[in-house]
Structures are given as C-alpha cells and as structure tokens.
PDB file of N, CA, C and O in Angstrom:
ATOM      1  N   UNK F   9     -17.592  -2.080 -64.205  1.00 62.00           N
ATOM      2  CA  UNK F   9     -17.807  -3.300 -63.451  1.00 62.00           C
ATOM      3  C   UNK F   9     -17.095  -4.435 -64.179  1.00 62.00           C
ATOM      4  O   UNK F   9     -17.120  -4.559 -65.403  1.00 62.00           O
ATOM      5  N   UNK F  10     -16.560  -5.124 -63.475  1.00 76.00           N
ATOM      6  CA  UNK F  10     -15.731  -6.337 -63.827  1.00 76.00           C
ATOM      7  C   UNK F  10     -16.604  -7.558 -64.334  1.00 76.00           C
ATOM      8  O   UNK F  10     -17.785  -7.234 -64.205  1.00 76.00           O
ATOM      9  N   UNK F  11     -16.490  -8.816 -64.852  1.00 79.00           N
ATOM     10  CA  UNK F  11     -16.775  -9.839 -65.371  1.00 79.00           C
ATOM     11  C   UNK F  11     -17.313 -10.495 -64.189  1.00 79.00           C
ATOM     12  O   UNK F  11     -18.503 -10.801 -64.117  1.00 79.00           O
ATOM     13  N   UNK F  12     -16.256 -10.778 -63.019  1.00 80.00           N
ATOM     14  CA  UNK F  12     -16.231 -11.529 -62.258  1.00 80.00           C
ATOM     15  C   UNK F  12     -17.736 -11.290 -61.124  1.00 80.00           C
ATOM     16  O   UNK F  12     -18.608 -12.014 -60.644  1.00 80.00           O
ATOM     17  N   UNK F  13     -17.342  -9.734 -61.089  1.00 79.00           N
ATOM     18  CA  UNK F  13     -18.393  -8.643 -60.097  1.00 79.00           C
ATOM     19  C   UNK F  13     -20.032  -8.745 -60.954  1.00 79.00           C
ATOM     20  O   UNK F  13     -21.158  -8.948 -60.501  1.00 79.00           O
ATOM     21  N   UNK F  14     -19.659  -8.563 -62.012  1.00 78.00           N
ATOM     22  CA  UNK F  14     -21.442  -8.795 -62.772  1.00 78.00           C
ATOM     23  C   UNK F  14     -22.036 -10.432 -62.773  1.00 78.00           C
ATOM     24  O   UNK F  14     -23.213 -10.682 -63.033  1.00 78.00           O
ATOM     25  N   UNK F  15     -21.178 -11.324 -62.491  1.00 82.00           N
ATOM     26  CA  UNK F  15     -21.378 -12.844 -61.989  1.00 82.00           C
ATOM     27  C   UNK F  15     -21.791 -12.972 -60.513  1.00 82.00           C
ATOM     28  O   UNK F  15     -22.874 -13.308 -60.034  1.00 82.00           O
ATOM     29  N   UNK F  16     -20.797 -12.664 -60.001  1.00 83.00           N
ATOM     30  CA  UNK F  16     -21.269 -12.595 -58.693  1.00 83.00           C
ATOM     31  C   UNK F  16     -22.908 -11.720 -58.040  1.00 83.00           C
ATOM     32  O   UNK F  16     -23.730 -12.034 -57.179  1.00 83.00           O
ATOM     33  N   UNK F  17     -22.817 -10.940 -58.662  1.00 79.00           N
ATOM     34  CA  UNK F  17     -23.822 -10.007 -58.737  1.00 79.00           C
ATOM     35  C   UNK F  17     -25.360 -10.662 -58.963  1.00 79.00           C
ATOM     36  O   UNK F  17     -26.411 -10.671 -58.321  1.00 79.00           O
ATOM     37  N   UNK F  18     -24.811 -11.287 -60.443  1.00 81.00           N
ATOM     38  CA  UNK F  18     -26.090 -12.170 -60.841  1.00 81.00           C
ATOM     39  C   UNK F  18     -26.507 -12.841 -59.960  1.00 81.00           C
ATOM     40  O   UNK F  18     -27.578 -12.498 -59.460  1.00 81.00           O
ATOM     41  N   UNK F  19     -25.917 -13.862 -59.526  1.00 83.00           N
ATOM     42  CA  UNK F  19     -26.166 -15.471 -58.593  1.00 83.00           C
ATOM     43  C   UNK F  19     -26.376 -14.601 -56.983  1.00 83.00           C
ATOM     44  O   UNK F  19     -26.564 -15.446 -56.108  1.00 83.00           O
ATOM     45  N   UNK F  20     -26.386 -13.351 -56.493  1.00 83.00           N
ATOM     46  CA  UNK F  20     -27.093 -12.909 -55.451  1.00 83.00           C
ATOM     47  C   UNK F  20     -28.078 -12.725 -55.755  1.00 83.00           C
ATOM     48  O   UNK F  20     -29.001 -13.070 -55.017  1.00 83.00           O
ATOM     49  N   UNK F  21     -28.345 -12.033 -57.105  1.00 78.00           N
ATOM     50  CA  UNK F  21     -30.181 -11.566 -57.319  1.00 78.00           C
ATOM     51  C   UNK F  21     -30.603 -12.725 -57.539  1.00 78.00           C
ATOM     52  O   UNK F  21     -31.629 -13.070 -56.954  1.00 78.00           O
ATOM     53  N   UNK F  22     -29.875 -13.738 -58.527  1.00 81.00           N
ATOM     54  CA  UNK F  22     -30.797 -15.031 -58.716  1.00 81.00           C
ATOM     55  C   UNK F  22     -31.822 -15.951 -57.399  1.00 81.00           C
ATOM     56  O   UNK F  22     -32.966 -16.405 -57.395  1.00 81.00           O
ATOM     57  N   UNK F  23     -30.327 -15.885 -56.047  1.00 84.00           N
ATOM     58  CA  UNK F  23     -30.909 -16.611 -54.574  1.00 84.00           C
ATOM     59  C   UNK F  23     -31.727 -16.070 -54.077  1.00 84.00           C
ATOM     60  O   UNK F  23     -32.435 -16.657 -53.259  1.00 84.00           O
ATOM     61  N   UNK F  24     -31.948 -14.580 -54.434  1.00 81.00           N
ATOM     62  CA  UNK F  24     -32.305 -13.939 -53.283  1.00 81.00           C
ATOM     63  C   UNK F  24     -33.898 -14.229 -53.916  1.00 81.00           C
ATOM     64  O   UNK F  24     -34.799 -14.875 -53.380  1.00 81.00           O
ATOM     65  N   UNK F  25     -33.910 -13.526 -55.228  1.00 76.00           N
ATOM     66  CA  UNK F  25     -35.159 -14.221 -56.161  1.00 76.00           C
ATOM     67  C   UNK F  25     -35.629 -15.406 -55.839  1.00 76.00           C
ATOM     68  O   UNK F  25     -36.837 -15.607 -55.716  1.00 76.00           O
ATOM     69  N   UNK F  26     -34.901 -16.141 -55.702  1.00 81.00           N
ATOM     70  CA  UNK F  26     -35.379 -17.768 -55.555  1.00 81.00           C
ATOM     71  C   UNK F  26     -36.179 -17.381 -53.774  1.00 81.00           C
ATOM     72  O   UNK F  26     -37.355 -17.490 -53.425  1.00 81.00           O
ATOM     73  N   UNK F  27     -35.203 -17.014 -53.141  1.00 82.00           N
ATOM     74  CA  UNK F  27     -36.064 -16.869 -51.536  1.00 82.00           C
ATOM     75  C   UNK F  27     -37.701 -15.566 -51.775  1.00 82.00           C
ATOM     76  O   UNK F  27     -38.539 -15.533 -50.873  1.00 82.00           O
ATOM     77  N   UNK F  28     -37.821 -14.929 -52.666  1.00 76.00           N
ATOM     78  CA  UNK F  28     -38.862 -14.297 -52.607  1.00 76.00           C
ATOM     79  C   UNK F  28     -39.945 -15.009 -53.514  1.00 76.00           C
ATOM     80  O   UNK F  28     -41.111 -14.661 -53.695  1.00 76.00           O
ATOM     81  N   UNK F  29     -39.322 -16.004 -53.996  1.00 74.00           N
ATOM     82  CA  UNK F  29     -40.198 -16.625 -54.918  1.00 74.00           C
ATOM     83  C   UNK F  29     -40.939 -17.996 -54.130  1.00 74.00           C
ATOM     84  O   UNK F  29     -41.912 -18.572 -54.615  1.00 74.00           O
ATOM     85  N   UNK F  30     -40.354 -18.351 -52.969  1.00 79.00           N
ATOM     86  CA  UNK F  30     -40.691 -19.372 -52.087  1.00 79.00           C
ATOM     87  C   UNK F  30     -41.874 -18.726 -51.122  1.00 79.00           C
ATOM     88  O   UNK F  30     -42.828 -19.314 -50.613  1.00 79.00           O
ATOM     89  N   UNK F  31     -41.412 -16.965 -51.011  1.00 79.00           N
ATOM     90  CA  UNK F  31     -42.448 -16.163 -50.328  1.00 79.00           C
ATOM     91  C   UNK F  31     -43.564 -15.837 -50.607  1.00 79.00           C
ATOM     92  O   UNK F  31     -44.543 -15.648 -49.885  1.00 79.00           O
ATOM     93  N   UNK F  32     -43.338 -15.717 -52.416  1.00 71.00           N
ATOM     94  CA  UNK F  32     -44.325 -15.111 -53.011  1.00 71.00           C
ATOM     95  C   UNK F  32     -45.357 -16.350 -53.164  1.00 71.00           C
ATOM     96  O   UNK F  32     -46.545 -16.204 -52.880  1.00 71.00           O
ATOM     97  N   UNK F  33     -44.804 -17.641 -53.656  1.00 74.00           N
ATOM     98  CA  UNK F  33     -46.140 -18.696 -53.436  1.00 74.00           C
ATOM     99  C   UNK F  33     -46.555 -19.011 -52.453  1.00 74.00           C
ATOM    100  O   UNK F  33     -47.732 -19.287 -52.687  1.00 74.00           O
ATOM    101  N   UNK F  34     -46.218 -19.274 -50.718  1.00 79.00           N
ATOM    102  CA  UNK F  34     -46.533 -19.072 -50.264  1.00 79.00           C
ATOM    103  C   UNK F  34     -47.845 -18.148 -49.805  1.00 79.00           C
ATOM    104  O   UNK F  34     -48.805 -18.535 -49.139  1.00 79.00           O
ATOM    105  N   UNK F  35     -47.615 -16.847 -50.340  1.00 75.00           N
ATOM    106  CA  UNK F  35     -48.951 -15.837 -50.154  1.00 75.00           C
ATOM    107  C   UNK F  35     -49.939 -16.021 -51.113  1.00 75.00           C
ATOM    108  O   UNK F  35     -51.140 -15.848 -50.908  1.00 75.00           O
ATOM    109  N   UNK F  36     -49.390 -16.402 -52.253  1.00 68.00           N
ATOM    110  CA  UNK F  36     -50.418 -16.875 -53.617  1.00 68.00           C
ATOM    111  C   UNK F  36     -51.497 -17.893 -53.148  1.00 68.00           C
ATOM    112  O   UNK F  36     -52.715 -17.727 -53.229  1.00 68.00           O
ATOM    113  N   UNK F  37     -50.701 -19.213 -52.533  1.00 74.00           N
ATOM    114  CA  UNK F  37     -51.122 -20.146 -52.600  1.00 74.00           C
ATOM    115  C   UNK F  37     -51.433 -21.399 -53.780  1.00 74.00           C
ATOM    116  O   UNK F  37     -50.825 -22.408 -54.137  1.00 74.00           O
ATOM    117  N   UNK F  38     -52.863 -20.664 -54.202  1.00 71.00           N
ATOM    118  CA  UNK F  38     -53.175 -21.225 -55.162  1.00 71.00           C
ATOM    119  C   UNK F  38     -52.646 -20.830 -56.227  1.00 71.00           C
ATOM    120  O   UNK F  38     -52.986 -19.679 -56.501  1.00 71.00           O
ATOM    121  N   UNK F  39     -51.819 -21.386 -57.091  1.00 69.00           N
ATOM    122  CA  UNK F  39     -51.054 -20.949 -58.542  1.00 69.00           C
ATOM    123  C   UNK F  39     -51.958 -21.199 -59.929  1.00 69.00           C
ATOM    124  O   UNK F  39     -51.839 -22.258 -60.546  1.00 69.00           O
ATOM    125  N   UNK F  40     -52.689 -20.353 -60.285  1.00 78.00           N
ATOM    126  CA  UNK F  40     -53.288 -19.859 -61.255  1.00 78.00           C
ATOM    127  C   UNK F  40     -52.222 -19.123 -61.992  1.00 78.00           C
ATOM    128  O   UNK F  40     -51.127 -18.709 -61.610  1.00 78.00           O
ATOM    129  N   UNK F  41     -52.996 -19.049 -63.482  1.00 79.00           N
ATOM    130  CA  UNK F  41     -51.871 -18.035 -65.031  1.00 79.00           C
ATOM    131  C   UNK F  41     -51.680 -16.749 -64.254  1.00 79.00           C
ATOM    132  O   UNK F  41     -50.590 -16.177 -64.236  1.00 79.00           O
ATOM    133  N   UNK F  42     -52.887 -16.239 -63.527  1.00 81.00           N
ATOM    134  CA  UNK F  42     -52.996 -14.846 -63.647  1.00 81.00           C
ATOM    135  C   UNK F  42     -52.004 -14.710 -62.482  1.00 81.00           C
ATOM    136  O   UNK F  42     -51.343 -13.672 -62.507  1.00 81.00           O
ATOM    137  N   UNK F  43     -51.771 -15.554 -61.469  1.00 74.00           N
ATOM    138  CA  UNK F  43     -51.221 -15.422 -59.960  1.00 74.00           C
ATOM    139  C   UNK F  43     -49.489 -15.868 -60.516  1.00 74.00           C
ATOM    140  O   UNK F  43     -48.414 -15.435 -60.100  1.00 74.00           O
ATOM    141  N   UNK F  44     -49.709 -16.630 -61.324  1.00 76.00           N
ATOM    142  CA  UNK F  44     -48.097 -17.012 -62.159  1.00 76.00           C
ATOM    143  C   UNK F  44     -47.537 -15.820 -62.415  1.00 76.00           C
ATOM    144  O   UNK F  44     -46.433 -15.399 -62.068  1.00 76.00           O
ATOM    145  N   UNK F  45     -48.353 -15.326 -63.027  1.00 82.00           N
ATOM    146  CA  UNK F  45     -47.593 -13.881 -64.072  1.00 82.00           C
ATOM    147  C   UNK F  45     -47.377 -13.263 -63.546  1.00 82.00           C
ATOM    148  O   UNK F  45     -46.269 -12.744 -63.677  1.00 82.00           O
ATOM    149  N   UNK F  46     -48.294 -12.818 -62.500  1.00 80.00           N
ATOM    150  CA  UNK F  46     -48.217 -11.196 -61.538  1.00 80.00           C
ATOM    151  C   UNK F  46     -46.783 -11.858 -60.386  1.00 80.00           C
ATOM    152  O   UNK F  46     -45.811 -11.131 -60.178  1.00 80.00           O
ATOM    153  N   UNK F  47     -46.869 -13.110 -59.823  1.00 75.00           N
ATOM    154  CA  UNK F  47     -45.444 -13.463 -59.277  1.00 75.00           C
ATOM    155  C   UNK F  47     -44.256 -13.826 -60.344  1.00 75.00           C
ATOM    156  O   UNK F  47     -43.254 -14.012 -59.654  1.00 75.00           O
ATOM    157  N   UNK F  48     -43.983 -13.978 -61.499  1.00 81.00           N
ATOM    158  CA  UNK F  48     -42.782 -13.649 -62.093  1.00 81.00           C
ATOM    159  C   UNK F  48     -42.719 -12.383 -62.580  1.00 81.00           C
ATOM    160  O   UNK F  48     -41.548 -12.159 -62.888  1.00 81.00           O
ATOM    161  N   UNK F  49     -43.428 -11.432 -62.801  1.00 87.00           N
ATOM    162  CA  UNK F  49     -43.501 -10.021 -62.863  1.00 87.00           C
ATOM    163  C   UNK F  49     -42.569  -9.230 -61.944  1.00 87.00           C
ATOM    164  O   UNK F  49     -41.743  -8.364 -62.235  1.00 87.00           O
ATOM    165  N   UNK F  50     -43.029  -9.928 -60.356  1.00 82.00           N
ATOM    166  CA  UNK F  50     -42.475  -9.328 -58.769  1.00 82.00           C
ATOM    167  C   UNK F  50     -41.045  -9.375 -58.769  1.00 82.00           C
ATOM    168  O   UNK F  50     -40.161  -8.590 -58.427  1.00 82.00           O
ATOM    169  N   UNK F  51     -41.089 -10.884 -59.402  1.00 79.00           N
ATOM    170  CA  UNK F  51     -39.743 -11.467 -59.164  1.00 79.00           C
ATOM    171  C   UNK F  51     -38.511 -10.412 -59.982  1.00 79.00           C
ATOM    172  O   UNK F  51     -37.414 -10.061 -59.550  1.00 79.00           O
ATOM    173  N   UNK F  52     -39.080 -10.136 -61.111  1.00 86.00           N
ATOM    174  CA  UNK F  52     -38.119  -9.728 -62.272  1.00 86.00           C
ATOM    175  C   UNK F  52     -37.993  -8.445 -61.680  1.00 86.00           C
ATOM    176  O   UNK F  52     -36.871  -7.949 -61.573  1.00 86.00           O
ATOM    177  N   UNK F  53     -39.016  -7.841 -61.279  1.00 88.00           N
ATOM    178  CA  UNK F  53     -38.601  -6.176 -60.677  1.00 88.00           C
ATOM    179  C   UNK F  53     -38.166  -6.382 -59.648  1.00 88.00           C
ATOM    180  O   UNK F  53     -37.375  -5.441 -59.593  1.00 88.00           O
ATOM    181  N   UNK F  54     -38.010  -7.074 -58.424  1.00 83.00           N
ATOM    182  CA  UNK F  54     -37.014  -7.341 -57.501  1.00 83.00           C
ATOM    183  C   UNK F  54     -35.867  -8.134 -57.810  1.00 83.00           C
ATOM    184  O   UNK F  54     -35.395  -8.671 -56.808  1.00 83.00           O
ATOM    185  N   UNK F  55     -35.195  -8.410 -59.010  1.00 82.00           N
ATOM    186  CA  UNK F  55     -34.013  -8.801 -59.399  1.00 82.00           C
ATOM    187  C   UNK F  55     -33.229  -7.549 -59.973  1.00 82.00           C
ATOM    188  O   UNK F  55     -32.037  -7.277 -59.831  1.00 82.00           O
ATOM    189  N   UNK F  56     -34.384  -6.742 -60.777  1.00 88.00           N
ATOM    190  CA  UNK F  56     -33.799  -5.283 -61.140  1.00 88.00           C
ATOM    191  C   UNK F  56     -33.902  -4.471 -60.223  1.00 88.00           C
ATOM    192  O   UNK F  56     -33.489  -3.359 -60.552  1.00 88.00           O
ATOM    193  N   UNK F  57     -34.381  -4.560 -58.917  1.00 88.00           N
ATOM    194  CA  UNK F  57     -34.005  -3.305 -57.724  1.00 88.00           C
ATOM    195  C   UNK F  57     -32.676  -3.424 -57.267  1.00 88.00           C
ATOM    196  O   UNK F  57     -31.996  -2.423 -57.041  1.00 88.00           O
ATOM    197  N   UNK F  58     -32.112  -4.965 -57.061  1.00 83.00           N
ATOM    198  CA  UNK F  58     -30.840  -5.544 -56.404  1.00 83.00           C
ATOM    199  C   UNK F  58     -30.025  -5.346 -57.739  1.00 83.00           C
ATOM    200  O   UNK F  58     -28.895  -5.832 -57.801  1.00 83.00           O
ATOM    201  N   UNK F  59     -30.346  -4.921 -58.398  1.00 86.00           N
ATOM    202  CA  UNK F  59     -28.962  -4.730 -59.782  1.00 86.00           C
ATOM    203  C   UNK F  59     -28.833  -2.836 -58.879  1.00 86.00           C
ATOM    204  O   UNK F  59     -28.104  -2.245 -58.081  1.00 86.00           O
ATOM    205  N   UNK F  60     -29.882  -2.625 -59.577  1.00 90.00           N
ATOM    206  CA  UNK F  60     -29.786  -1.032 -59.258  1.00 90.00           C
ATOM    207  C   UNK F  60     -29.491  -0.884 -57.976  1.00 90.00           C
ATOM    208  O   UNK F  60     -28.614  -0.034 -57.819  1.00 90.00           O
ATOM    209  N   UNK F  61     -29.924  -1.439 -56.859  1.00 87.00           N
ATOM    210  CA  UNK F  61     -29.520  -1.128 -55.133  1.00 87.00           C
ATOM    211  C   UNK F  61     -27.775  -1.310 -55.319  1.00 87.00           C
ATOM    212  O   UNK F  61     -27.026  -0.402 -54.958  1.00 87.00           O
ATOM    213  N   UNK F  62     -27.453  -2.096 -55.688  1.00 86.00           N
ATOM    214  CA  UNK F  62     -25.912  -2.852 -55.942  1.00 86.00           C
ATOM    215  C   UNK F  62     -25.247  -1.754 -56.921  1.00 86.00           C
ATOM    216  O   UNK F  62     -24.076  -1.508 -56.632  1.00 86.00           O
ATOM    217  N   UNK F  63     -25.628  -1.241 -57.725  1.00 88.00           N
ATOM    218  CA  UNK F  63     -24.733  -0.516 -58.469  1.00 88.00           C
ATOM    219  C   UNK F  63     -24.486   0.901 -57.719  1.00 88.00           C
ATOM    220  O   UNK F  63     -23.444   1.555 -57.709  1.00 88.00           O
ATOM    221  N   UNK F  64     -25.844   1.228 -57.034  1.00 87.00           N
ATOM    222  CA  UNK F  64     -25.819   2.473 -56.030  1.00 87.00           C
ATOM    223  C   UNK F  64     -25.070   2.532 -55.031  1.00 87.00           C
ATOM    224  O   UNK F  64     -24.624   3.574 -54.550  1.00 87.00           O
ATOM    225  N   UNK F  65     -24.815   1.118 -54.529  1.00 86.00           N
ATOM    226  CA  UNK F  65     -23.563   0.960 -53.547  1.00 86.00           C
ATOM    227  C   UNK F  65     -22.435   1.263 -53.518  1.00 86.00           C
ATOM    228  O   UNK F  65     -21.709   1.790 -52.676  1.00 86.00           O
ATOM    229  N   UNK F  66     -22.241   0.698 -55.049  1.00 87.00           N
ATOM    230  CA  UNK F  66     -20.866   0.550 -55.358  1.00 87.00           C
ATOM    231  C   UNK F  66     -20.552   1.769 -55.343  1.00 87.00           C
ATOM    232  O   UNK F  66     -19.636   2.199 -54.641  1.00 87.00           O
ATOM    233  N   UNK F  67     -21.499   2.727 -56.364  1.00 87.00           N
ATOM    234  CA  UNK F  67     -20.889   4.192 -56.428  1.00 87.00           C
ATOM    235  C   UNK F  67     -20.689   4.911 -55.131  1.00 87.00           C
ATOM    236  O   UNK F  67     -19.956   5.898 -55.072  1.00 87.00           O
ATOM    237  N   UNK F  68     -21.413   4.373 -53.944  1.00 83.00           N
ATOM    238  CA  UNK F  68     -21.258   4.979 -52.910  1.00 83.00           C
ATOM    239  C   UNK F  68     -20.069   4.819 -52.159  1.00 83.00           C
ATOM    240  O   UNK F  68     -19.345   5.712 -51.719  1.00 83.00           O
ATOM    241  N   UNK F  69     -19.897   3.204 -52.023  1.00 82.00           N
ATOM    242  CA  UNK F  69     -18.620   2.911 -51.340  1.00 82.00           C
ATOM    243  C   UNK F  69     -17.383   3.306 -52.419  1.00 82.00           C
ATOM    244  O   UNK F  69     -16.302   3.378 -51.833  1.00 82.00           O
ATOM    245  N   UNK F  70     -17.293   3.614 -54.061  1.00 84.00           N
ATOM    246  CA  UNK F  70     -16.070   4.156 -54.335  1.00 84.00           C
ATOM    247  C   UNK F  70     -15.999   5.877 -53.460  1.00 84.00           C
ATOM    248  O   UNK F  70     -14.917   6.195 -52.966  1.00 84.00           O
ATOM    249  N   UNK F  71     -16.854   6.577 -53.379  1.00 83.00           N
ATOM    250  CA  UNK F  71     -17.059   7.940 -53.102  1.00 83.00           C
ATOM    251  C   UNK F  71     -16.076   7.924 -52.214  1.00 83.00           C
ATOM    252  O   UNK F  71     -15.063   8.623 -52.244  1.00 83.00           O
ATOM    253  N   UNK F  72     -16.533   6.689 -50.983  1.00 80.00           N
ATOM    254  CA  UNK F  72     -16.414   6.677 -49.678  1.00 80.00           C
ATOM    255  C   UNK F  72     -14.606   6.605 -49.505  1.00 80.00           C
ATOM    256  O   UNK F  72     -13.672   7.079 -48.858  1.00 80.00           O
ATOM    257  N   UNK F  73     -14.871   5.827 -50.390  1.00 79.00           N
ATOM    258  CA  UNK F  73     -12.668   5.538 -50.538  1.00 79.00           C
ATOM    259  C   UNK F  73     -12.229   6.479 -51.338  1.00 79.00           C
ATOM    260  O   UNK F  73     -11.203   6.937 -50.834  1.00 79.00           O
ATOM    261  N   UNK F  74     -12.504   7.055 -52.425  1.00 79.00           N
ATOM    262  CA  UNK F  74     -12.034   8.365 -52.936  1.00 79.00           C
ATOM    263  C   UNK F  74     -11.894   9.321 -51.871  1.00 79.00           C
ATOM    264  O   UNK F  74     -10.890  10.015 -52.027  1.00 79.00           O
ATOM    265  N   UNK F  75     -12.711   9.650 -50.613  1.00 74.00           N
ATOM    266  CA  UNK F  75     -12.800  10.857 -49.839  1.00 74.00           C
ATOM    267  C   UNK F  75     -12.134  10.541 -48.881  1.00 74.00           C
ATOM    268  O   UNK F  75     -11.665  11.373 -48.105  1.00 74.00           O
ATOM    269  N   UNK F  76     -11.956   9.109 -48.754  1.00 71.00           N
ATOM    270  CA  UNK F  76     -10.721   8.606 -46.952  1.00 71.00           C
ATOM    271  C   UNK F  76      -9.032   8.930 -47.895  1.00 71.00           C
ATOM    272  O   UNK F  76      -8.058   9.379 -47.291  1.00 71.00           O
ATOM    273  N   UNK F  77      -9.007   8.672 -49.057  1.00 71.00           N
ATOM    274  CA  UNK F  77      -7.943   8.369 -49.222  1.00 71.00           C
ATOM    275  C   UNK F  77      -7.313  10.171 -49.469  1.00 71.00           C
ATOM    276  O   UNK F  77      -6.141  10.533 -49.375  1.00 71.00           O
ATOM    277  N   UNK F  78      -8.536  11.048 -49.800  1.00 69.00           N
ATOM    278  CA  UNK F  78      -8.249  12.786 -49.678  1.00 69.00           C
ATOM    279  C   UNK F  78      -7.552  13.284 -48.479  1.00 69.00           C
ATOM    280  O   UNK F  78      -6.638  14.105 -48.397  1.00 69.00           O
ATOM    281  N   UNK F  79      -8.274  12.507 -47.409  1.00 68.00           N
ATOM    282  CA  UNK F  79      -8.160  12.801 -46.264  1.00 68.00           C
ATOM    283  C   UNK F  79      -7.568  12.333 -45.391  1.00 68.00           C
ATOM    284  O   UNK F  79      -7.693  12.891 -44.301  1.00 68.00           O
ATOM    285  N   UNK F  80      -6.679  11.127 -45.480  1.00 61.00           N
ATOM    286  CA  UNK F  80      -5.763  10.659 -45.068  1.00 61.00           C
ATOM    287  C   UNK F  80      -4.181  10.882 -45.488  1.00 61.00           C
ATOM    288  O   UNK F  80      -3.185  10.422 -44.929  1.00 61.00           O
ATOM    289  N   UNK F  81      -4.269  11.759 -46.684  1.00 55.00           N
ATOM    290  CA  UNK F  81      -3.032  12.231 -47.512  1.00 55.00           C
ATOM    291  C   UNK F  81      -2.486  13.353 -46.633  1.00 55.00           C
ATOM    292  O   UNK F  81      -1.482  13.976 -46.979  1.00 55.00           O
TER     293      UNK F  81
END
C-alpha cells in the first residue's frame, strides 16, 4: 500500500467514525464515563473493520484485474 492510499484511507475511517459517532450519541443520549468508553471503544473497532473491509477489497479488486488481464490476453 502506498503513502498516499494509507492517507486517504485514514481520513475515510476518520469521517465515517465521526458520522457513527454523531449516531452513537444520539442512542446514548445521556453521556456518562461508562457510556463515553463503551462509545469510543465502538468507534475504534469500527475504524479497524474499514481498515480491514478496505484492505479485503483491495486484494479482491487486484485478483479481479490479475484474472481480466489472463483473459483478455
């Protein structure tokens, strides 16, 4: 993975975080330590699903062009 691609990468999980984090207080409501923690907890494992969903992609869509470009030869 490139410099540019692990940047870009970041600042999607960061927004997207930021939009589940607008969701997650929302359902909280009331922001208590214990309701704090358990929503930056959420947050951090849904920033590491979109690393891992994103890297699973990638390997998928190289597959996908490795096997057009077999088969177009």
């Amino acid at each position: 993975m490139k410099k540019f691609e692990g940047i870009k990468i970041f600042f999607i999980a960061l927004i997207t975080g930021n939009i589940m984090g607008i969701i997650l207080i929302q359902i909280f409501q009331d922001l208590t330590i214990v309701n704090i923690t358990i929503m930056e907890i959420v947050l951090v494992l849904i920033i590491i699903m979109l690393f891992i969903s994103s890297k699973l992609w990638n390997k998928r869509h190289d597959r996908i062009k490795k096997f057009d470009n077999k088969t177009s030869v």
